[in-house]
């Protein structure tokens, strides 16, 4: 049943194209809508079990021999994310029905979306590391497809590519970490790994594993400096941005860190990296968001900064911090989802998302404006008990004041509350700016359309989300007890008091921090034109997007340069590489293994005629080099061949001598035949440096060959097999000529194939001479 | 004797490699021919020289030269002959079609 639930989106995705083609009258989204609603209802039934501490575990054997089985596991953490995915998923599908025109390629859109939904459910419910990784990459791929949905636009494809490169880079690093973890613990199950956490923490590879796994989480969750793909992913249709890039996919990294907290948390390195980068992301994201003028870009940077905040709290690792983190995950999903939908509505109804061209929309779109008001002020953490964002921000401040446990933590932790407040001030500025610059002020007449209120269907989803914002704020305990407590339990391994207070009492640091944010935020918002120039200095040329672009360009041009440098297309260069490499390899291995030795024991006596022939051959061989006349060169080459056949005579090889004689004659004849058509040898004007290189290489090849010859002659390792041929040539082969018996009898296969070679060469020569391309490009 | 022959094989290799590093196709073909001569000489030298009669069974002879390297070289000679003649005709055709026999000028277009 549980497996069927995860499989359902994939199955539905399979049938979508058929429905799309078959049913034209009804918007495809209505059929899709059933899937997440059904799943949401199904996952709701697990709440009771989880509250009682009953966790569901179902296994489907996939590759048992490798320990890779599709094991699904539902505990508080998994269930929460499953509800988030299916719940927001339902709302997003509903919204997309009104957002996307029927003229769009709806079939593609919903297939990708369902694939993503299934993959995301797989990520949060898998208990097996490698199944989790599989689904993880599937979310990267479906996100890639969704960002590039309008593939005719250059920006969409560029954004899709960037997100793919970054998330897959992190995914692969994570796979490395997973492999090490499963190798150390001997299990592929996440629960098994948590049980054996000591083995990982005490292993010398611990920091390596931690960094690899966190690379995966950080790239997916858009943490500094990997956040740069998220703003570019805003080229996707708005429902996608709302679903993937605010509520679900970007929380996969958060999920992973939370899931593996029981393994890593408590170590200083985990604390430093996760909290440090989380806070850095919080500040940088909110700082950058203020500068943006595109609604979705502001929301993208705000997502980055909020994710950083959640990550930082997971890094603190105290119970209060974890509770605040999971509470903020819930809150962020509600208000950020609604804000994206609002941005989509504004875009849809006015034709632009640029806040410099927007303004005064309140009168035209009162409902949308109200929704935006709740979303934005909740995001800002405005201190009123109707905004859930305020509650979680307050808890965040409180968590940042945690007690210090180790010297390293103690040395850096005091700075954290200041960073938290700093980031929150900018969060306040852009949230307020988002609302006021869009919905209040003067109305511009540059808009393409006359703005008007959105259709009611489009407003339902953000309304539900905003209703949740308020409900959560008013009765936080209901959600705390049912959803958050089991989740904190899964993350920390301990039960926690889920009570969420609105009022901390007057004498409370967190409250003063909130007030400071409010005061400084308001002041900075009102004076923003005076300090906006700061942005020309600090991001300037240093933004992560520019670094990424420079890196990718550098990679491309760099590898092109390197390749062009050695792949010159010159035969001589390639020969130089091959020969140099061979010589060096042979020389090194010979000297390293002490392979050279010289023994004069078993040498044949030196005979004068043979030595004379050898001298003639050597002279002739070098003669070919210095001949400037082609006919002379060919004849001198002939001398070498005939000399060789004479040597064969002396070395008791009559068949060889015969063959060599004939072949040499034919070759020389062939050379002479071709010779009329070949150009004359010209004196090459080679630079002397090239000449020296050529000589050095050829001489070292010759020396190596000589050395190998001497060494192998001096090393006798075993008797040759030849006695067998000599004994059995007549007995088995029925012939006196042993060489011939070997050729056609003992080793006849060689001869068969050698005949084939000769035949092929003949056919090749025939074709080369006969078949010529005619002017039309065909053959005559 | 084997040492002298090893040196000769090395010299043939040196000359062959040097020719192969030249630009003209004809020189490269000559280089490959020299290289195969060197290789054949190398093989027969490794089979030990002048140990007994030619490998043809005769009465009253017990010591024969090693027949196996000879069989190998025989195969090799034929193959290198096939390849050399193919190369030669290829050189001829390449010269006819391209109007040059300079390998440096026969690079692909992208290396212009």
Coordinates of N, CA, C and O in Angstrom, one line a residue, chain A residues 46-147:
Chain A
X46 N -1.8 8.4 8.8 CA -0.6 7.9 9.5 C -0.4 8.7 10.8 O 0.4 8.3 11.6
X47 N -1.0 9.9 10.9 CA -0.7 10.7 12.0 C -0.9 10.0 13.3 O -0.1 10.1 14.2
X48 N -2.1 9.3 13.4 CA -2.4 8.7 14.6 C -1.3 7.7 15.1 O -0.8 7.7 16.2
X49 N -0.9 6.9 14.1 CA 0.2 5.9 14.4 C 1.5 6.6 14.9 O 2.1 6.2 15.9
X50 N 1.8 7.6 14.1 CA 3.1 8.3 14.4 C 3.0 8.9 15.8 O 4.0 8.9 16.6
X51 N 1.9 9.5 16.2 CA 1.7 10.1 17.5 C 1.9 9.0 18.6 O 2.4 9.3 19.7
X52 N 1.5 7.8 18.3 CA 1.6 6.8 19.3 C 3.0 6.2 19.3 O 3.3 5.2 20.0
X53 N 3.9 6.7 18.4 CA 5.2 6.2 18.3 C 5.3 4.9 17.4 O 6.3 4.2 17.5
X54 N 4.3 4.6 16.7 CA 4.3 3.4 15.8 C 4.8 3.9 14.4 O 4.2 4.7 13.8
X55 N 6.0 3.4 14.0 CA 6.5 3.7 12.7 C 6.3 2.6 11.7 O 6.4 1.4 12.1
X56 N 5.9 3.0 10.5 CA 5.6 2.0 9.5 C 6.9 1.7 8.7 O 7.6 2.6 8.3
X57 N 7.1 0.5 8.4 CA 8.3 0.1 7.6 C 7.8 -1.0 6.6 O 7.3 -2.0 7.0
X58 N 8.0 -0.7 5.4 CA 7.7 -1.7 4.3 C 8.8 -1.8 3.4 O 9.5 -0.9 3.0
X59 N 9.1 -3.1 3.1 CA 10.2 -3.4 2.2 C 9.8 -4.1 0.9 O 9.0 -5.0 1.0
X60 N 10.3 -3.6 -0.2 CA 10.1 -4.3 -1.4 C 11.5 -4.6 -2.0 O 12.4 -3.7 -2.1
X61 N 11.8 -5.9 -2.2 CA 13.2 -6.3 -2.6 C 13.4 -5.8 -4.0 O 12.7 -6.2 -4.9
X62 N 14.5 -5.1 -4.1 CA 14.9 -4.6 -5.5 C 16.2 -5.3 -5.9 O 16.2 -6.1 -6.9
X63 N 17.3 -5.0 -5.3 CA 18.5 -5.7 -5.6 C 19.1 -6.2 -4.2 O 20.0 -5.7 -3.7
X64 N 18.5 -7.3 -3.8 CA 18.9 -7.8 -2.4 C 20.4 -8.1 -2.3 O 21.0 -8.0 -1.3
X65 N 21.0 -8.6 -3.4 CA 22.4 -9.0 -3.3 C 23.3 -7.8 -3.0 O 24.4 -8.0 -2.4
X66 N 22.8 -6.6 -3.3 CA 23.6 -5.4 -3.0 C 23.1 -4.7 -1.8 O 23.6 -3.6 -1.4
X67 N 22.0 -5.3 -1.2 CA 21.4 -4.6 0.0 C 20.7 -3.4 -0.4 O 20.4 -2.5 0.4
X68 N 20.3 -3.2 -1.7 CA 19.5 -2.1 -2.2 C 18.1 -2.5 -2.3 O 17.8 -3.2 -3.3
X69 N 17.3 -2.2 -1.3 CA 15.9 -2.5 -1.4 C 15.1 -1.3 -1.2 O 15.5 -0.4 -0.5
X70 N 13.9 -1.2 -1.8 CA 13.1 -0.1 -1.7 C 12.3 -0.2 -0.3 O 11.3 -0.8 -0.2
X71 N 13.0 0.3 0.7 CA 12.4 0.2 2.0 C 11.8 1.6 2.4 O 12.5 2.6 2.4
X72 N 10.5 1.6 2.6 CA 9.9 2.9 2.9 C 9.6 2.9 4.4 O 9.3 1.9 5.0
X73 N 9.8 4.1 5.0 CA 9.8 4.2 6.4 C 9.1 5.5 6.8 O 9.4 6.5 6.3
X74 N 8.0 5.3 7.6 CA 7.3 6.5 8.0 C 7.5 6.8 9.5 O 7.0 6.0 10.3
X75 N 8.1 7.9 9.8 CA 8.2 8.4 11.1 C 7.8 9.9 11.1 O 7.3 10.3 10.1
X76 N 7.9 10.6 12.2 CA 7.4 11.9 12.2 C 8.0 12.8 11.1 O 7.3 13.5 10.4
X77 N 9.3 12.7 10.9 CA 10.0 13.5 9.9 C 9.5 13.2 8.5 O 9.1 14.1 7.7
X78 N 9.5 11.9 8.1 CA 9.1 11.6 6.8 C 7.6 11.9 6.6 O 7.2 12.5 5.5
X79 N 6.8 11.7 7.6 CA 5.4 12.0 7.4 C 5.1 13.5 7.2 O 4.3 13.9 6.3
X80 N 5.8 14.3 8.0 CA 5.6 15.7 7.8 C 5.9 16.2 6.4 O 5.2 16.9 5.8
X81 N 7.1 15.7 5.9 CA 7.4 16.1 4.6 C 6.5 15.6 3.5 O 6.1 16.2 2.5
X82 N 6.0 14.3 3.7 CA 5.1 13.7 2.8 C 3.8 14.6 2.8 O 3.2 14.8 1.7
X83 N 3.3 15.0 3.9 CA 2.1 15.8 4.0 C 2.4 17.2 3.3 O 1.5 17.7 2.6
X84 N 3.5 17.7 3.5 CA 3.9 19.0 2.9 C 3.9 18.9 1.4 O 3.3 19.7 0.7
X85 N 4.5 17.8 0.9 CA 4.6 17.7 -0.5 C 3.2 17.5 -1.2 O 2.9 18.1 -2.1
X86 N 2.4 16.6 -0.6 CA 1.1 16.3 -1.2 C 0.2 17.5 -1.0 O -0.6 17.8 -1.8
X87 N 0.2 18.1 0.2 CA -0.7 19.2 0.5 C -0.4 20.4 -0.4 O -1.3 20.8 -1.1
X88 N 0.9 20.9 -0.4 CA 1.2 22.0 -1.2 C 1.0 21.6 -2.7 O 0.6 22.4 -3.5
X89 N 1.3 20.3 -2.9 CA 1.2 19.8 -4.3 C -0.2 20.0 -4.8 O -0.5 20.5 -5.9
X90 N -1.2 19.6 -4.0 CA -2.6 19.8 -4.4 C -2.9 21.2 -4.7 O -3.5 21.5 -5.7
X91 N -2.5 22.1 -3.8 CA -2.8 23.5 -4.0 C -2.2 24.1 -5.2 O -2.8 24.8 -6.0
X92 N -0.9 23.6 -5.5 CA -0.2 24.1 -6.7 C -0.9 23.6 -7.9 O -1.0 24.3 -8.9
X93 N -1.3 22.4 -7.9 CA -2.0 21.8 -9.1 C -3.3 22.6 -9.4 O -3.6 23.0 -10.5
X94 N -4.0 22.9 -8.3 CA -5.2 23.6 -8.4 C -4.9 25.0 -9.0 O -5.6 25.5 -10.0
X95 N -3.9 25.7 -8.5 CA -3.5 27.0 -8.9 C -3.1 27.0 -10.4 O -3.5 27.8 -11.2
X96 N -2.4 25.9 -10.7 CA -1.8 25.9 -12.1 C -2.9 25.7 -13.1 O -2.8 26.1 -14.3
X97 N -4.1 25.1 -12.7 CA -5.2 24.9 -13.6 C -5.6 26.3 -14.1 O -6.0 26.5 -15.3
X98 N -5.6 27.3 -13.2 CA -6.1 28.6 -13.6 C -4.9 29.4 -14.2 O -5.1 30.4 -15.0
X99 N -3.7 29.1 -13.8 CA -2.5 29.9 -14.2 C -2.1 29.5 -15.7 O -1.8 30.4 -16.5
X100 N -2.1 28.3 -16.0 CA -1.6 27.8 -17.3 C -2.8 27.8 -18.3 O -3.8 27.2 -18.0
X101 N -2.5 28.4 -19.4 CA -3.5 28.4 -20.5 C -3.6 27.0 -21.1 O -2.6 26.2 -21.1
X102 N -4.7 26.7 -21.7 CA -4.9 25.3 -22.3 C -4.0 25.3 -23.6 O -3.8 24.2 -24.1
X103 N -3.6 26.4 -24.1 CA -2.7 26.4 -25.3 C -1.3 25.9 -25.0 O -0.5 25.6 -25.9
X104 N -0.9 26.0 -23.7 CA 0.4 25.5 -23.3 C 0.5 24.0 -23.5 O -0.5 23.3 -23.6
X105 N 1.7 23.5 -23.5 CA 1.9 22.0 -23.6 C 1.6 21.4 -22.2 O 2.6 21.1 -21.4
X106 N 0.4 21.3 -21.9 CA 0.0 20.8 -20.5 C 0.5 19.4 -20.2 O 0.8 19.1 -19.1
X107 N 0.4 18.6 -21.2 CA 0.9 17.2 -21.1 C 2.2 17.1 -20.5 O 2.5 16.5 -19.5
X108 N 3.2 17.8 -21.1 CA 4.6 17.8 -20.6 C 4.6 18.3 -19.1 O 5.2 17.7 -18.3
X109 N 3.9 19.4 -18.9 CA 4.0 20.1 -17.6 C 3.6 19.1 -16.5 O 4.3 18.9 -15.5
X110 N 2.4 18.5 -16.7 CA 1.9 17.6 -15.6 C 2.7 16.3 -15.4 O 2.9 15.8 -14.3
X111 N 3.2 15.8 -16.6 CA 4.1 14.7 -16.4 C 5.3 15.0 -15.6 O 5.7 14.3 -14.7
X112 N 6.0 16.1 -15.9 CA 7.2 16.5 -15.1 C 6.8 16.7 -13.7 O 7.5 16.3 -12.8
X113 N 5.7 17.4 -13.5 CA 5.3 17.7 -12.1 C 5.0 16.4 -11.3 O 5.4 16.3 -10.1
X114 N 4.3 15.5 -11.9 CA 4.0 14.2 -11.2 C 5.3 13.4 -11.0 O 5.5 12.9 -9.9
X115 N 6.2 13.4 -11.9 CA 7.5 12.8 -11.7 C 8.2 13.4 -10.5 O 8.7 12.7 -9.7
X116 N 8.2 14.7 -10.5 CA 8.8 15.4 -9.4 C 8.2 15.0 -8.0 O 8.9 14.7 -7.1
X117 N 6.8 15.0 -8.0 CA 6.1 14.7 -6.8 C 6.5 13.3 -6.3 O 6.8 13.1 -5.1
X118 N 6.5 12.3 -7.2 CA 6.8 10.9 -6.9 C 8.2 10.8 -6.3 O 8.5 10.2 -5.3
X119 N 9.1 11.5 -7.0 CA 10.5 11.5 -6.6 C 10.7 12.1 -5.3 O 11.5 11.5 -4.4
X120 N 10.0 13.2 -5.0 CA 10.2 13.8 -3.7 C 9.6 13.0 -2.6 O 10.2 12.9 -1.5
X121 N 8.5 12.3 -2.9 CA 8.0 11.4 -1.9 C 9.0 10.3 -1.6 O 9.2 9.9 -0.5
X122 N 9.6 9.8 -2.7 CA 10.6 8.8 -2.5 C 11.8 9.2 -1.7 O 12.3 8.5 -0.8
X123 N 12.2 10.5 -1.9 CA 13.3 11.0 -1.1 C 13.0 11.0 0.4 O 13.8 10.5 1.2
X124 N 11.8 11.5 0.8 CA 11.5 11.7 2.2 C 11.1 10.4 2.9 O 11.2 10.3 4.1
X125 N 10.7 9.4 2.1 CA 10.2 8.1 2.7 C 11.2 7.0 2.7 O 11.0 6.0 3.3
X126 N 12.3 7.2 1.9 CA 13.2 6.0 1.7 C 14.0 5.8 3.0 O 14.5 6.8 3.6
X127 N 14.2 4.6 3.3 CA 15.1 4.2 4.4 C 16.4 3.8 3.9 O 17.4 3.6 4.6
X128 N 16.5 3.5 2.6 CA 17.7 3.0 2.0 C 18.5 4.1 1.3 O 17.9 4.9 0.6
X129 N 19.8 4.2 1.7 CA 20.6 5.3 1.2 C 20.6 5.5 -0.3 O 20.4 6.5 -0.9
X130 N 20.7 4.3 -1.0 CA 20.9 4.4 -2.4 C 19.5 4.6 -3.2 O 19.5 5.2 -4.2
X131 N 18.5 4.1 -2.5 CA 17.1 4.5 -3.1 C 16.9 5.9 -2.9 O 16.4 6.6 -3.8
X132 N 17.3 6.5 -1.8 CA 17.2 7.9 -1.5 C 17.9 8.7 -2.6 O 17.4 9.6 -3.2
X133 N 19.2 8.2 -2.9 CA 20.0 8.9 -3.9 C 19.3 8.8 -5.2 O 19.3 9.8 -6.0
X134 N 18.7 7.7 -5.6 CA 18.0 7.5 -6.9 C 16.9 8.6 -7.0 O 16.8 9.3 -8.0
X135 N 16.1 8.7 -6.0 CA 15.0 9.6 -6.0 C 15.5 11.1 -6.0 O 15.0 11.9 -6.6
X136 N 16.6 11.2 -5.3 CA 17.2 12.6 -5.2 C 17.6 13.1 -6.6 O 17.3 14.2 -7.0
X137 N 18.3 12.2 -7.4 CA 18.6 12.7 -8.7 C 17.4 12.8 -9.6 O 17.4 13.6 -10.5
X138 N 16.4 12.0 -9.3 CA 15.2 12.1 -10.1 C 14.5 13.5 -9.8 O 14.0 14.1 -10.8
X139 N 14.6 14.0 -8.6 CA 14.1 15.4 -8.4 C 14.9 16.4 -9.2 O 14.4 17.3 -9.7
X140 N 16.2 16.2 -9.2 CA 17.1 17.1 -10.0 C 16.7 17.1 -11.4 O 16.6 18.2 -12.1
X141 N 16.4 15.9 -12.0 CA 16.1 15.8 -13.4 C 14.7 16.4 -13.7 O 14.6 17.2 -14.6
X142 N 13.7 16.1 -12.8 CA 12.4 16.7 -13.1 C 12.4 18.2 -12.9 O 11.7 18.9 -13.6
X143 N 13.2 18.6 -11.9 CA 13.3 20.1 -11.7 C 13.9 20.7 -12.9 O 13.5 21.8 -13.4
X144 N 15.0 20.1 -13.5 CA 15.6 20.6 -14.7 C 14.6 20.7 -15.8 O 14.5 21.7 -16.6
X145 N 13.7 19.7 -16.0 CA 12.7 19.7 -17.0 C 11.7 20.8 -16.8 O 11.3 21.5 -17.7
X146 N 11.4 21.0 -15.5 CA 10.3 22.0 -15.3 C 10.9 23.5 -15.4 O 10.2 24.3 -15.9
X147 N 12.1 23.7 -15.0 CA 12.7 25.0 -15.2 C 12.8 25.3 -16.7 O 12.5 26.4 -17.1

